[in-house]
GROMACS .gro file of C-alpha atoms in nm:
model
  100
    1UNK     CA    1  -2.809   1.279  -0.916
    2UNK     CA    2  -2.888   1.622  -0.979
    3UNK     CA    3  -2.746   1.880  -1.242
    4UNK     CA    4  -2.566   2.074  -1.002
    5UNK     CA    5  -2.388   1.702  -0.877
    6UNK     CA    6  -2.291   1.670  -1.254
    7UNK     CA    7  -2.110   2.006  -1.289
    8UNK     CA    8  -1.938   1.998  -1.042
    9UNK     CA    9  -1.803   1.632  -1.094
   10UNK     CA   10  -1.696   1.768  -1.428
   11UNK     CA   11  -1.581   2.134  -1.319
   12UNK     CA   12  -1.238   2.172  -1.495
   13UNK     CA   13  -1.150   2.398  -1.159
   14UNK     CA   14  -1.276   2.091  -0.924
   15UNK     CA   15  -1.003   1.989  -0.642
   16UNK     CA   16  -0.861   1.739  -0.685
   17UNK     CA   17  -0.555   1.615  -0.475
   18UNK     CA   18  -0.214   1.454  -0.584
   19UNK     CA   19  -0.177   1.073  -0.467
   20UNK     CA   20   0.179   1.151  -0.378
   21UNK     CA   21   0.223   1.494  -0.263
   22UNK     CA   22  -0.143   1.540  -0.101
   23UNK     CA   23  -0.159   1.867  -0.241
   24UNK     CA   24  -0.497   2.024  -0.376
   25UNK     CA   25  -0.480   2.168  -0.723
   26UNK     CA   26  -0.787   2.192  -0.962
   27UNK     CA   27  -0.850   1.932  -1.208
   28UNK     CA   28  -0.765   2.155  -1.528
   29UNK     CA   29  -0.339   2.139  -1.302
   30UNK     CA   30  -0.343   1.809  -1.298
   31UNK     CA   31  -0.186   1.673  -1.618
   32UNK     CA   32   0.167   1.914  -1.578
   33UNK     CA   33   0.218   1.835  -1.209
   34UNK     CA   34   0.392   1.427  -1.210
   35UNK     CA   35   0.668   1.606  -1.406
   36UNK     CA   36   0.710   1.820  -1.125
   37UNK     CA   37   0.570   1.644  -0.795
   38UNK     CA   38   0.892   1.623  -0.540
   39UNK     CA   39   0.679   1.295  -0.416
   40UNK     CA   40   0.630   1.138  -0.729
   41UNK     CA   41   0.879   0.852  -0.753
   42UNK     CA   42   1.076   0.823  -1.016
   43UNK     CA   43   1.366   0.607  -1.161
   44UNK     CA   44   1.775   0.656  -1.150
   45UNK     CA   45   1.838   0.690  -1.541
   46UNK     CA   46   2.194   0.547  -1.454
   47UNK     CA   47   2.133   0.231  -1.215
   48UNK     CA   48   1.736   0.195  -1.204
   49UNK     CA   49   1.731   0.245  -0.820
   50UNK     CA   50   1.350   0.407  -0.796
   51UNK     CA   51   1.280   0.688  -0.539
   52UNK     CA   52   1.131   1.059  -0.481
   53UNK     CA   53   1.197   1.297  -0.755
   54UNK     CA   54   1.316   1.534  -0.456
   55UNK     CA   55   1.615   1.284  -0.362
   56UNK     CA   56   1.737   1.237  -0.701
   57UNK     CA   57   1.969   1.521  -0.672
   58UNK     CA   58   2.188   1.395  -0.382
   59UNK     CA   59   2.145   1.008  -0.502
   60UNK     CA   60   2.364   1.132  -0.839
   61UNK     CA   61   2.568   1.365  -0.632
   62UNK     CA   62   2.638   1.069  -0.343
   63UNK     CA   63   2.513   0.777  -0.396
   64UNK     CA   64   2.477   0.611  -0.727
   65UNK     CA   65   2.728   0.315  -0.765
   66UNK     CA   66   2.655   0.388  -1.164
   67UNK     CA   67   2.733   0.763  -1.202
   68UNK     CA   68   3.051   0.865  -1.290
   69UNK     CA   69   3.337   1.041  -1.121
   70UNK     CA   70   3.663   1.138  -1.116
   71UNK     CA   71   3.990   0.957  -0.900
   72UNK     CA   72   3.999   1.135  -0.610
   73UNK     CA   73   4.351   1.054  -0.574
   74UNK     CA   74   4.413   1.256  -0.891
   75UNK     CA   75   4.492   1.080  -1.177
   76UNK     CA   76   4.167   1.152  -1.381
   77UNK     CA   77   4.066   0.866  -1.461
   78UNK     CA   78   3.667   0.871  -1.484
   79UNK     CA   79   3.497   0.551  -1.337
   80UNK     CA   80   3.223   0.441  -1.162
   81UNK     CA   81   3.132   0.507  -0.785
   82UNK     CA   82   3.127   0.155  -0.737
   83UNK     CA   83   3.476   0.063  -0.880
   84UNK     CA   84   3.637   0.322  -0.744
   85UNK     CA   85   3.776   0.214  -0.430
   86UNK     CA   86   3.936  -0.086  -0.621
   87UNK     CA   87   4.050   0.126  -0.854
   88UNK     CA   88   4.220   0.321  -0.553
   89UNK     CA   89   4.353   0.036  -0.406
   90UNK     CA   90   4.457  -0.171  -0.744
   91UNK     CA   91   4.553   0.031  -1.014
   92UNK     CA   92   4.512   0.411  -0.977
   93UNK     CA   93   4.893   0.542  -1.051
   94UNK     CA   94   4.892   0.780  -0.780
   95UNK     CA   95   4.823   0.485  -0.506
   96UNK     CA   96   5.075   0.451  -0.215
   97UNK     CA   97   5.250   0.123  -0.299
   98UNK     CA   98   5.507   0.004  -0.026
   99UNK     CA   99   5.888  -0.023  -0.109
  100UNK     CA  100   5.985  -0.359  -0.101
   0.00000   0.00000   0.00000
């Protein structure tokens, strides 16, 4: 191995390239870029479901069965995605209920 092998091994501006993203960055980028990667998978806070930092957004807005949201048929109540639609068709207030 010669010196210039070592330096250049070692070169804080060496590329280097993300394992999720494939982008190049220099070595010295490295450490700030996970918190940032749109590739990077990370975990829902709210119902551990794991995927790309870049679909968390519409996974909270759409899909998690865990976040929390408001009756659509408009009696405020807050509850889950997932109980929502028997909350709709059990005990929301503002429910159509047939006349007997």
């Amino acid at each position: 191995m010669n010196s210039n092998s070592i330096y250049v091994d070692s070169c804080p501006c060496r590329k280097v390239e993300c394992e999720h993203c494939f982008r190049d960055f220099k070595f010295r980028e490295m450490p700030k870029h996970p918190k940032e990667c749109l590739k990077m998978k990370v975990t829902c806070e709210l119902c551990d479901e794991m995927m790309c930092r870049e679909d968390m957004t519409q996974h909270l807005e759409q899909d998690c069965g865990m976040m929390e949201v408001t009756c659509s048929l408009g009696c405020d109540v807050r509850i889950t995605r997932d109980e929502l639609k028997t909350h709709i068709i059990n005990t929301c207030v503002q429910r159509e209920v047939s006349c007997e």
